[in-house]
mmCIF file of C-alpha atoms in Angstrom:
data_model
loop_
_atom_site.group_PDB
_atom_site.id
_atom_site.type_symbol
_atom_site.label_atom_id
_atom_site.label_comp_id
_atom_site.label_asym_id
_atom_site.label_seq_id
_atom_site.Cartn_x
_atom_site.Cartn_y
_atom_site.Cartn_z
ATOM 1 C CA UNK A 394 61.633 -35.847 -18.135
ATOM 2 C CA UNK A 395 58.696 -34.197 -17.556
ATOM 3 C CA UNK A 396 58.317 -31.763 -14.814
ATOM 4 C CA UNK A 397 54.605 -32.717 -13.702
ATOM 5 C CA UNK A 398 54.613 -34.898 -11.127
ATOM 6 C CA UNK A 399 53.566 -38.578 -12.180
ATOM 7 C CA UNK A 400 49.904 -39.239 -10.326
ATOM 8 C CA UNK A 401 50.689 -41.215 -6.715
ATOM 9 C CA UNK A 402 49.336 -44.434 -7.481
ATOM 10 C CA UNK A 403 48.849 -47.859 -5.791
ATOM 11 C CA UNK A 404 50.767 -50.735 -8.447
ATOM 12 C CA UNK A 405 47.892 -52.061 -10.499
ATOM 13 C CA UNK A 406 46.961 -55.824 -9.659
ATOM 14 C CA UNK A 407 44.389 -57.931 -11.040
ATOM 15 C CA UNK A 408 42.736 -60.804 -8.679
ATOM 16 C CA UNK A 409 44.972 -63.909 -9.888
ATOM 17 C CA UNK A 410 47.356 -66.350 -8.388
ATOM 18 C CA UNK A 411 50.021 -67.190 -9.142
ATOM 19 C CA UNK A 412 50.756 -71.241 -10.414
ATOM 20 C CA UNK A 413 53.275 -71.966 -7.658
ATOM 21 C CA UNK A 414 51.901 -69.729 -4.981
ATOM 22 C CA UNK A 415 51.667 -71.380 -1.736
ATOM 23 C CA UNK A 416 48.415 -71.702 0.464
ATOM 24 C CA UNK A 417 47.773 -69.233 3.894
ATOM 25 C CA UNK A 418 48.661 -67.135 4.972
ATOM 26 C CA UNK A 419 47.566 -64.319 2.263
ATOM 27 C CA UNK A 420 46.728 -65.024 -1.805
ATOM 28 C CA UNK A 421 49.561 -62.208 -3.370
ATOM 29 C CA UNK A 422 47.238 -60.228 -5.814
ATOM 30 C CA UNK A 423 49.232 -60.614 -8.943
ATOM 31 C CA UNK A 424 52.074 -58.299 -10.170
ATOM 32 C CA UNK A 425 51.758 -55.990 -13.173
ATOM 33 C CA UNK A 426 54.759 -53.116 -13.865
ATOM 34 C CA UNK A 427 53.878 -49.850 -14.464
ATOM 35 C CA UNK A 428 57.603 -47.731 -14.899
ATOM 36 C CA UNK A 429 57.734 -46.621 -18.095
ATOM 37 C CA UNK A 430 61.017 -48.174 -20.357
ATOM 38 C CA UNK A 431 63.581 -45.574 -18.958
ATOM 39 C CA UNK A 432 62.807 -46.447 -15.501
ATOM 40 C CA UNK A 433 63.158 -50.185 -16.050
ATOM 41 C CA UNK A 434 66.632 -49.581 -17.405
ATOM 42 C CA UNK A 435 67.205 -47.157 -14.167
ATOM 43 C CA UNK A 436 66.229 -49.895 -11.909
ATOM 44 C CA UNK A 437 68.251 -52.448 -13.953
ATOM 45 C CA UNK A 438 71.200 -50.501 -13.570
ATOM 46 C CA UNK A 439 70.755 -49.266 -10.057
ATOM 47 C CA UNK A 440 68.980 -51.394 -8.166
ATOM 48 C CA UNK A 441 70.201 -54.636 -9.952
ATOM 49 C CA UNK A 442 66.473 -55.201 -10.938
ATOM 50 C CA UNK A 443 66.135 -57.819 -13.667
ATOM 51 C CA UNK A 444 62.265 -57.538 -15.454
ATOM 52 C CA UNK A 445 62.896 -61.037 -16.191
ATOM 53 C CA UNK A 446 63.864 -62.344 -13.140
ATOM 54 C CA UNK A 447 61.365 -59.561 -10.793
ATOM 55 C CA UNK A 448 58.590 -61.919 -10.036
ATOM 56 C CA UNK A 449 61.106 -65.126 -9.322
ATOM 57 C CA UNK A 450 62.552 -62.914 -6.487
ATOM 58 C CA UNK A 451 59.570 -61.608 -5.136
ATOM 59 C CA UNK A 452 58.571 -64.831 -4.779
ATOM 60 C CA UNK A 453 62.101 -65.760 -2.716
ATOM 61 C CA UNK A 454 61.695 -62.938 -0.729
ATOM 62 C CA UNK A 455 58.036 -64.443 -0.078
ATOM 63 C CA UNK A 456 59.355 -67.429 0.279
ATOM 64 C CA UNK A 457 61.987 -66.533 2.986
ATOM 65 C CA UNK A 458 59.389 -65.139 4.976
ATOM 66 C CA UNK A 459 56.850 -67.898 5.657
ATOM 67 C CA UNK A 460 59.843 -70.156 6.558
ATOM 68 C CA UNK A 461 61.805 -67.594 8.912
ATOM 69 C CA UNK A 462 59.357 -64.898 10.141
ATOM 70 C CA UNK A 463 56.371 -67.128 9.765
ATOM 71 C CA UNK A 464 54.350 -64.713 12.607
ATOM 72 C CA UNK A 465 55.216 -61.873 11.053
ATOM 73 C CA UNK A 466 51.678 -60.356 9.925
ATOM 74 C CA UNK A 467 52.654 -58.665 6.922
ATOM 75 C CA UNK A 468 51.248 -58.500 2.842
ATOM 76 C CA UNK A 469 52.822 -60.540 0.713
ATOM 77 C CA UNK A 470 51.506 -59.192 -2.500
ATOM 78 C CA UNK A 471 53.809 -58.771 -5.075
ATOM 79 C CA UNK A 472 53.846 -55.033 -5.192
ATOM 80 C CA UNK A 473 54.273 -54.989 -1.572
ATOM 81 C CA UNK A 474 57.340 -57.208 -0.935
ATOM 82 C CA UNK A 475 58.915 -55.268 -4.207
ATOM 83 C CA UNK A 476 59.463 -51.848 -2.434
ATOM 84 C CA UNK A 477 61.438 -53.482 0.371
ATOM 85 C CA UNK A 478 63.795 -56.035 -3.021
ATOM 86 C CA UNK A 479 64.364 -52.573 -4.767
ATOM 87 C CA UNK A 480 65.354 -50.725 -1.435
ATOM 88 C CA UNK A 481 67.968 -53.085 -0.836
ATOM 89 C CA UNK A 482 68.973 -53.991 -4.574
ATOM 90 C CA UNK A 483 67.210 -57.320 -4.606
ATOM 91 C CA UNK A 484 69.595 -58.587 -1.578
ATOM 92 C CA UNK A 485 66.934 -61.337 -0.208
ATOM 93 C CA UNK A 486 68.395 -61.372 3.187
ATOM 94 C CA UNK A 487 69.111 -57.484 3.603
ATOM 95 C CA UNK A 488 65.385 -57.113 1.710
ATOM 96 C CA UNK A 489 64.114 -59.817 5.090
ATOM 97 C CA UNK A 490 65.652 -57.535 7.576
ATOM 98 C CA UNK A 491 64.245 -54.473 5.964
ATOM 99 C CA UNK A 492 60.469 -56.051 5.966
ATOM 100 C CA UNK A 493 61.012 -57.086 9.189
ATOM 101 C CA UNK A 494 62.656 -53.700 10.902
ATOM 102 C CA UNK A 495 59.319 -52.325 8.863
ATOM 103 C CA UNK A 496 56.995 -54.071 11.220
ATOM 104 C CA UNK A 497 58.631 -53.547 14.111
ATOM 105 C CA UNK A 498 59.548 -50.157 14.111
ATOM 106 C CA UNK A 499 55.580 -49.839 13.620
ATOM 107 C CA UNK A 500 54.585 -52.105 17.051
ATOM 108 C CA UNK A 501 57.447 -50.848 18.827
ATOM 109 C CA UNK A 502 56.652 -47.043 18.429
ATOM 110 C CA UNK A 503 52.765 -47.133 19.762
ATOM 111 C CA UNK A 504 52.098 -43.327 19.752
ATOM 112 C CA UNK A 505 53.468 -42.501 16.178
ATOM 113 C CA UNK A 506 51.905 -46.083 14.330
ATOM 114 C CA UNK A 507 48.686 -46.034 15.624
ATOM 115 C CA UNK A 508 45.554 -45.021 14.386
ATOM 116 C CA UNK A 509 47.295 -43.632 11.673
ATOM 117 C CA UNK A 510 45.432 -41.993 9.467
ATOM 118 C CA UNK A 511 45.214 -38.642 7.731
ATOM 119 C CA UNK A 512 42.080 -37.608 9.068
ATOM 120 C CA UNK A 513 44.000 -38.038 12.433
ATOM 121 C CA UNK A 514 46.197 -35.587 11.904
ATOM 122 C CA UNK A 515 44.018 -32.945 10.243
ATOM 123 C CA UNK A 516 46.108 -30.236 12.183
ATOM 124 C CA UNK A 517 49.157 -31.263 11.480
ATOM 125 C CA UNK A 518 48.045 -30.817 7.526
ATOM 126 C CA UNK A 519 46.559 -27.491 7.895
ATOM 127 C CA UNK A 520 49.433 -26.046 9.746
ATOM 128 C CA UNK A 521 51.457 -26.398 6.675
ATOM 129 C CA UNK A 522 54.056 -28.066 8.425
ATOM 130 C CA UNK A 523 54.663 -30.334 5.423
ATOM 131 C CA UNK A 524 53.968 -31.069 1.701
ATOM 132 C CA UNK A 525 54.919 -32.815 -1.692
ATOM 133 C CA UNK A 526 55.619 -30.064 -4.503
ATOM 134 C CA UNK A 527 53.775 -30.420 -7.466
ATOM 135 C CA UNK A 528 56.727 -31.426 -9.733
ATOM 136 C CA UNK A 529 59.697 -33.643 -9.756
ATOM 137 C CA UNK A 530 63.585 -32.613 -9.908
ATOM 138 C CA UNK A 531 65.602 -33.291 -12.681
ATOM 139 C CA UNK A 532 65.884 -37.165 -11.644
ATOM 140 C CA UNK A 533 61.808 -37.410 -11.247
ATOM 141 C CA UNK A 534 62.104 -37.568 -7.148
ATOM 142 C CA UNK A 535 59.520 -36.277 -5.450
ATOM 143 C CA UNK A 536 60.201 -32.940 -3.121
ATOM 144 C CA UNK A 537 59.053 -33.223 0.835
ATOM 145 C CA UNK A 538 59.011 -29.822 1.616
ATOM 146 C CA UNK A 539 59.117 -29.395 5.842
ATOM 147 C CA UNK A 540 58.601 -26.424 7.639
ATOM 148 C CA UNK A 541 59.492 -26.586 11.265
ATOM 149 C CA UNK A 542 58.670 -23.246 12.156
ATOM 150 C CA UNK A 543 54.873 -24.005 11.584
ATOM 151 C CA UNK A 544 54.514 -25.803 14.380
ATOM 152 C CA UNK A 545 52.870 -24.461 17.535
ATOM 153 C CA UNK A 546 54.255 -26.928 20.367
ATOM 154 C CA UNK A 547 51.180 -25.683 22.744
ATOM 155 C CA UNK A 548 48.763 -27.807 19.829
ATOM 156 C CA UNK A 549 50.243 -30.999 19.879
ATOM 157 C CA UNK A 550 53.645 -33.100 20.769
ATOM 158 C CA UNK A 551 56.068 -33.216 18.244
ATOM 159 C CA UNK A 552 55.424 -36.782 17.543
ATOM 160 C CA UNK A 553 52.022 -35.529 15.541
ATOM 161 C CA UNK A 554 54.511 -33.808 12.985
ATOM 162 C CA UNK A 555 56.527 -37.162 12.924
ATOM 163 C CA UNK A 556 53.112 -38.750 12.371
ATOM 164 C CA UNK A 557 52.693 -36.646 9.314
ATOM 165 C CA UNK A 558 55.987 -37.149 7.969
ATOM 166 C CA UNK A 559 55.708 -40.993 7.905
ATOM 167 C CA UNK A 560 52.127 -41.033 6.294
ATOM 168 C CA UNK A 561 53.121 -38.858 3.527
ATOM 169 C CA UNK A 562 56.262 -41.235 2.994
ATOM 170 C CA UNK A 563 53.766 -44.286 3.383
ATOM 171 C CA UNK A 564 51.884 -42.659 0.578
ATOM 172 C CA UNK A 565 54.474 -41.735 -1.678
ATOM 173 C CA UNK A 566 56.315 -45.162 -1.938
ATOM 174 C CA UNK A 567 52.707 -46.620 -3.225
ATOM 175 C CA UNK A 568 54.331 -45.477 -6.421
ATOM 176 C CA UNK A 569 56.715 -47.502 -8.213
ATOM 177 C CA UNK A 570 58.661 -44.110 -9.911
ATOM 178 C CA UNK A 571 59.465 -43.444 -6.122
ATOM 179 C CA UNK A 572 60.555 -46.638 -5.278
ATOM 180 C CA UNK A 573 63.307 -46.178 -8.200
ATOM 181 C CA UNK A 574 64.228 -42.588 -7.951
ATOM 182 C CA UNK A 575 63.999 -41.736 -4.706
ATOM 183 C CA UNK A 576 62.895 -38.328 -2.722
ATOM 184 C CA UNK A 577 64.583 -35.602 -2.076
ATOM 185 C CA UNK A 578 63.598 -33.658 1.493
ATOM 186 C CA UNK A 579 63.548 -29.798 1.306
ATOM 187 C CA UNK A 580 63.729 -28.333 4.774
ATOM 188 C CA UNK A 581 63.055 -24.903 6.161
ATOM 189 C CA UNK A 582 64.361 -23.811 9.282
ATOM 190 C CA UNK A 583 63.552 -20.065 9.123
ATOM 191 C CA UNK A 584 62.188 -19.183 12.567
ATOM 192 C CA UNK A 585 62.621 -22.235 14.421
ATOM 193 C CA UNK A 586 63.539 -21.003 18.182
ATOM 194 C CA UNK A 587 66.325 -23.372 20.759
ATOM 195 C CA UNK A 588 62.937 -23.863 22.465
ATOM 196 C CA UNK A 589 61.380 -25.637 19.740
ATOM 197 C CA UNK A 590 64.652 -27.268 18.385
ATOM 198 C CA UNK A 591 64.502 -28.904 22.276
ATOM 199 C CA UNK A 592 61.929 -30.966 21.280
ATOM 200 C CA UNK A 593 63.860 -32.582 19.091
ATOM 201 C CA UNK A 594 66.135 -34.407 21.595
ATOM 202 C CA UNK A 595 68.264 -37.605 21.044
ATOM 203 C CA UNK A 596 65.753 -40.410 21.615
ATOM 204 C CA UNK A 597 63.022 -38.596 18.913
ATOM 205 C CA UNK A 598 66.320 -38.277 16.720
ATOM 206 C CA UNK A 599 67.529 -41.758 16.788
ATOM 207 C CA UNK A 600 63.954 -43.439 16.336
ATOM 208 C CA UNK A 601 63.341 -40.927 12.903
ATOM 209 C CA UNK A 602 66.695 -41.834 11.999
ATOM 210 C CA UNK A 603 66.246 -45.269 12.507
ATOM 211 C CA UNK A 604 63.334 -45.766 10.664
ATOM 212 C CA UNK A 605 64.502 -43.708 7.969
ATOM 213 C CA UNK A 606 67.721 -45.525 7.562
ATOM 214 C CA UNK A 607 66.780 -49.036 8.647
ATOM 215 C CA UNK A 608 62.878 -49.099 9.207
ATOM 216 C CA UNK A 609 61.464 -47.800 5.961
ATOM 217 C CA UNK A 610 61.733 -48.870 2.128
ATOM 218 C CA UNK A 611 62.780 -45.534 0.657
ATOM 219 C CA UNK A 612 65.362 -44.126 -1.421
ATOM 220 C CA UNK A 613 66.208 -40.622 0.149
ATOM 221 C CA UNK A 614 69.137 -38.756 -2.209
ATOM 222 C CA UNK A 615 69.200 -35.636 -1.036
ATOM 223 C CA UNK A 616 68.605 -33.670 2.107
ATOM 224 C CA UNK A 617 68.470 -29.724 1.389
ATOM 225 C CA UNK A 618 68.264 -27.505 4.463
ATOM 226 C CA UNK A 619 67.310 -23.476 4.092
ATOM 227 C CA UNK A 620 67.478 -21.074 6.468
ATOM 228 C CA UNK A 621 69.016 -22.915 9.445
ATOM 229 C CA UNK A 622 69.900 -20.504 12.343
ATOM 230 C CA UNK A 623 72.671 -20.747 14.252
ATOM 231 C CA UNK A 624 71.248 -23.407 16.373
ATOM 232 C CA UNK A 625 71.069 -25.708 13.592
ATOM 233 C CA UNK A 626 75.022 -26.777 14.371
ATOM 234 C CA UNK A 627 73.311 -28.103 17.837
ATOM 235 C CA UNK A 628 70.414 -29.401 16.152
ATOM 236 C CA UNK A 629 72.811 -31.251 13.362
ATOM 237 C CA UNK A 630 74.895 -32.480 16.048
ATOM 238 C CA UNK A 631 72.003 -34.435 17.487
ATOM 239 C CA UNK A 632 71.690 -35.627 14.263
ATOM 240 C CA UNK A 633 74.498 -36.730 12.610
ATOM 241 C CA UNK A 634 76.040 -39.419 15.326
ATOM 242 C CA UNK A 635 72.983 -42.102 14.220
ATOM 243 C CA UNK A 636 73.557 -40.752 10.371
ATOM 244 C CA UNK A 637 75.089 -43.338 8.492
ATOM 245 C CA UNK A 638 78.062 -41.981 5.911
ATOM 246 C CA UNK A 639 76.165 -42.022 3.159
ATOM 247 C CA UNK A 640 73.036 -40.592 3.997
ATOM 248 C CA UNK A 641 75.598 -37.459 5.996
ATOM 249 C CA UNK A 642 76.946 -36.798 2.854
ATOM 250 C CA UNK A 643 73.664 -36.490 1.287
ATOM 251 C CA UNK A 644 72.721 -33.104 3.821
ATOM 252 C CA UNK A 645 73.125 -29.897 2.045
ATOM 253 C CA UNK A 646 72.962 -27.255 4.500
ATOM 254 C CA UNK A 647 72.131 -23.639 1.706
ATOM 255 C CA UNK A 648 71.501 -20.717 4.845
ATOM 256 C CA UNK A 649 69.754 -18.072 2.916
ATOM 257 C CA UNK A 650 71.607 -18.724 0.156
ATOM 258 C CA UNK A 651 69.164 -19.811 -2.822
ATOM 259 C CA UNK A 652 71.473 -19.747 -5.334
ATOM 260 C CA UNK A 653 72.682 -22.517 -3.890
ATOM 261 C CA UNK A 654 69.699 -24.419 -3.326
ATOM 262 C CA UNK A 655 69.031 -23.562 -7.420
ATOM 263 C CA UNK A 656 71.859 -25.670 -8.488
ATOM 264 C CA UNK A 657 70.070 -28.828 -7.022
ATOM 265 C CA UNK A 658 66.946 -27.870 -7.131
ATOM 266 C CA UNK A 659 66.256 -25.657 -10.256
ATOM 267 C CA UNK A 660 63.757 -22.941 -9.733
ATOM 268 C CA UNK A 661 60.980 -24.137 -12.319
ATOM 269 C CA UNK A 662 60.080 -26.542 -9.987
ATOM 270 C CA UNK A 663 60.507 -24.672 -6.754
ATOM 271 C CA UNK A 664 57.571 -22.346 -5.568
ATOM 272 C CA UNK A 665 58.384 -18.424 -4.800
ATOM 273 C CA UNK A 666 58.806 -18.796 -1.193
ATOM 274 C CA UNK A 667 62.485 -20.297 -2.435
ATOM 275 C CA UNK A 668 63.033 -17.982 -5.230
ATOM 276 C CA UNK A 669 61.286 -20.595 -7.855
ATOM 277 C CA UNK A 670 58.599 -19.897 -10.378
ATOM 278 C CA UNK A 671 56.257 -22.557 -10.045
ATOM 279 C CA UNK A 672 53.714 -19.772 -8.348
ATOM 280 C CA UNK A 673 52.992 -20.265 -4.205
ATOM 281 C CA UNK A 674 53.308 -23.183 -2.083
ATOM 282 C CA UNK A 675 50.128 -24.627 -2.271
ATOM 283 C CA UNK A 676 49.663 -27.637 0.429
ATOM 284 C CA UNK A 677 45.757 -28.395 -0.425
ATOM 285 C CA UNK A 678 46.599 -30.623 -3.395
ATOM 286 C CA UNK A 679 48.960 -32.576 -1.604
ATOM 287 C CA UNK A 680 46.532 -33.052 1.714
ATOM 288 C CA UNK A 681 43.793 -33.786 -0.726
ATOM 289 C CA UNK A 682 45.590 -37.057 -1.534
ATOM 290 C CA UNK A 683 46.266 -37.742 1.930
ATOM 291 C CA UNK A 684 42.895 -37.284 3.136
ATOM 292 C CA UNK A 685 41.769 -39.085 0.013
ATOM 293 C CA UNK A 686 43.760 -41.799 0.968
ATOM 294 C CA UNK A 687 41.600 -42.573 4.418
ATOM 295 C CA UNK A 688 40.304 -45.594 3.755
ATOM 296 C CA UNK A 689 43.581 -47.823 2.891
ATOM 297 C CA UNK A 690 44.835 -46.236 5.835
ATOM 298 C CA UNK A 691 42.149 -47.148 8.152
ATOM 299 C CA UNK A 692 43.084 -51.157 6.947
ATOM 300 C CA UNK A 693 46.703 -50.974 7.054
ATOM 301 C CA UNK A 694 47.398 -48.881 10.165
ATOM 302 C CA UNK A 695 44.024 -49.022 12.406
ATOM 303 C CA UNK A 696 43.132 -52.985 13.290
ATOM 304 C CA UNK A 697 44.656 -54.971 15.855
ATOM 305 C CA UNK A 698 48.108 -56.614 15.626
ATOM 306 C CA UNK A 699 49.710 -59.370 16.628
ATOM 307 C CA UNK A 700 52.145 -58.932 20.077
ATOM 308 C CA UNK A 701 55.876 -58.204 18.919
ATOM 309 C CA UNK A 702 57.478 -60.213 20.409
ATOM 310 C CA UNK A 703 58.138 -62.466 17.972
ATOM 311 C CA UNK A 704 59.566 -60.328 15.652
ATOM 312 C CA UNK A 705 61.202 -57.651 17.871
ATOM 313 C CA UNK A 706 64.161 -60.049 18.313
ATOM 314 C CA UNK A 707 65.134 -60.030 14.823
ATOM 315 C CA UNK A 708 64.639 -56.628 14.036
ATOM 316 C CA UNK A 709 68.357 -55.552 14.585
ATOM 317 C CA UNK A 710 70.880 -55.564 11.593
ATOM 318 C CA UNK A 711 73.904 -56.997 11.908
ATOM 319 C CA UNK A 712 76.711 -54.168 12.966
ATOM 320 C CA UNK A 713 78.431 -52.654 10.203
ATOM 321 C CA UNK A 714 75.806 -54.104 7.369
ATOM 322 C CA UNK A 715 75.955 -52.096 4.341
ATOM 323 C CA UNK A 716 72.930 -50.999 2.762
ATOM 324 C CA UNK A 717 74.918 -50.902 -0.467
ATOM 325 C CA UNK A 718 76.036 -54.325 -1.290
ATOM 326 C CA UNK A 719 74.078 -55.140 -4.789
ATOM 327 C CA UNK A 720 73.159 -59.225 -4.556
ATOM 328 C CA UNK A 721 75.647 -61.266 -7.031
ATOM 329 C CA UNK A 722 73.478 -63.449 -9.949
ATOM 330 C CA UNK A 723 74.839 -66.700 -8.950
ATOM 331 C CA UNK A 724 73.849 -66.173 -5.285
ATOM 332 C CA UNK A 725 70.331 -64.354 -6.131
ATOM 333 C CA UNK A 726 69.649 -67.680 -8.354
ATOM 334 C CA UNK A 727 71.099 -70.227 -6.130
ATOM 335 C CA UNK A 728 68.618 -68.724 -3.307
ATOM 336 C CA UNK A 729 65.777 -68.539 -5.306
ATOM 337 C CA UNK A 730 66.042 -72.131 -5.847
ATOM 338 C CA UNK A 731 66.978 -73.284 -2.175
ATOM 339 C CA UNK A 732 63.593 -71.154 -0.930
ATOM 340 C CA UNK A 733 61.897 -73.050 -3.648
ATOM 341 C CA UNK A 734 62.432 -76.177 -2.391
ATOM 342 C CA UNK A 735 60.775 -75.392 1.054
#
């Protein structure tokens, strides 16, 4: 695999409905793939996604959603609705919750979700407080690189960092190669004080978390922290009580060890600041995209909504739900045909 990173892109669509498509409350823009043959049999095999059968569920999933959530403002284009199928393996129901934890997470969290846009947070992106790296690891996820430690709390409330982090992950799932591999999260603790760390108490904590986890359609496989201090133990034991299992197991914690770091993250893609080669950590490229980006922004995240009240009550998963229970064939068929019906 190459180790350029493949260009963020929006899925390509062309201006067409679809035979069967239904009438308001949105025309879907139709559906064309763009993951090259590798990924398709990656997603096959890992997400249970069937090329044959892709635009049948998306049209479930659609399907679901203007009989159970039919307030929910939301796209239903098929690009859309796919990011939240391959999150949860083409599950319909677990794929409704997801959508639907999506859109409330976003009402229910007023200073993070509005007005957000990149030329918003213009501070946040100069600090340096976070990036993308230019290439891809071994399994073609894209690195978010944080850097605590470059944020001055005097500036602005931690919740303008959080703001960052959840634009560039807005961005970054736009591509389909992300919504199949994954990202991987790089963090750098060096220099972050008990005094900043405070900020980062357990209601911030369990909202990230629970957007992360439950709130967002991503695929995150690994979590590599550097240079954590000491109070990183109190930090992690914020943390880890809304982790579930398998995202816990996925924290590397590397001190100032890079040789560690170098067996998951080889150093041809890393920059020198973590013993790599790939020359300096350059964050201009990466805000370039975001600030390039304004405009689809401005639509998605900066008109009015709807209250959310109708949706708030069925944001909740049911306890215990398992995000990785793949969707049997017989059942994915037999509901495909019962939403058809409606």
């Amino acid at each position: 695999m190459s180790e350029e990173s493949d260009s963020l892109r929006t899925s390509p669509s062309v201006a067409s409905l679809s035979e069967n498509e239904l009438p308001p409350p949105s025309a879907p823009a139709g559906y064309v793939c763009s993951l090259t043959e590798d990924l398709v049999a990656k997603a096959r095999e890992e997400l249970q996604e069937k090329p044959e059968w892709r635009l049948r569920d998306v049209q479930a999933l659609r399907d679901m959603v203007r009989k159970e959530c039919p307030n929910l403002s939301t796209s239903q284009e098929d690009a859309f609705l796919l990011r939240f199928l391959r999150a949860r393996k083409f599950d319909y129901d677990r794929a409704l919750q997801l959508l639907i934890n999506y859109h409330s997470c976003r009402r229910s969290w007023p200073e993070v979700f509005n007005n957000l846009r990149p030329s918003a947070l213009k501070e946040v992106l100069a600090s340096g407080f976070l990036t993308v790296l230019p290439h891809t690891d071994p399994r073609g996820c894209h690195v978010l690189c944080l850097r605590p430690d470059r944020w001055i709390p005097s500036n602005y409330p931690i919740t303008e960092n959080i703001r960052a982090i959840y634009l560039t992950l807005e961005k970054l799932i736009q591509s389909e190669e992300t919504q199949v591999n994954g990202i991987v999260i790089l963090a750098d603790y060096k220099g972050v004080s008990l005094s900043k760390a405070s900020h980062f108490g357990p209601f911030i904590a369990k909202k990230v978390i629970g957007i992360l986890q439950d709130g967002f359609p991503i695929r995150i496989k690994a979590v590599h922290v550097v240079n954590e201090p000491r109070i990183f133990k109190g930090i992690f034991a914020i943390i880890k009580p809304f982790l579930k299992e398998k995202i816990a197991n996925r924290f590397f914690l590397h001190g100032s060890d890079l040789n560690s770091l170098h067996t998951n993250l080889p150093r041809n893609i890393l920059p020198r600041e973590y013993g790599g080669t790939a020359g300096e950590l350059d964050i201009t490229a990466w805000n370039a995209v975001l600030l390039a980006s304004e405009e689809d922004f401005v639509r998605e995240f900066c008109r009015p909504g709807p209250p959310c009240d109708s949706i708030l009550g069925q944001a909740l998963p049911p306890e215990g739900l398992s995000s990785e229970v793949p969707c049997d064939d017989s059942t994915r068929a037999m509901k495909s045909q019962l939403y058809s019906c409606y």
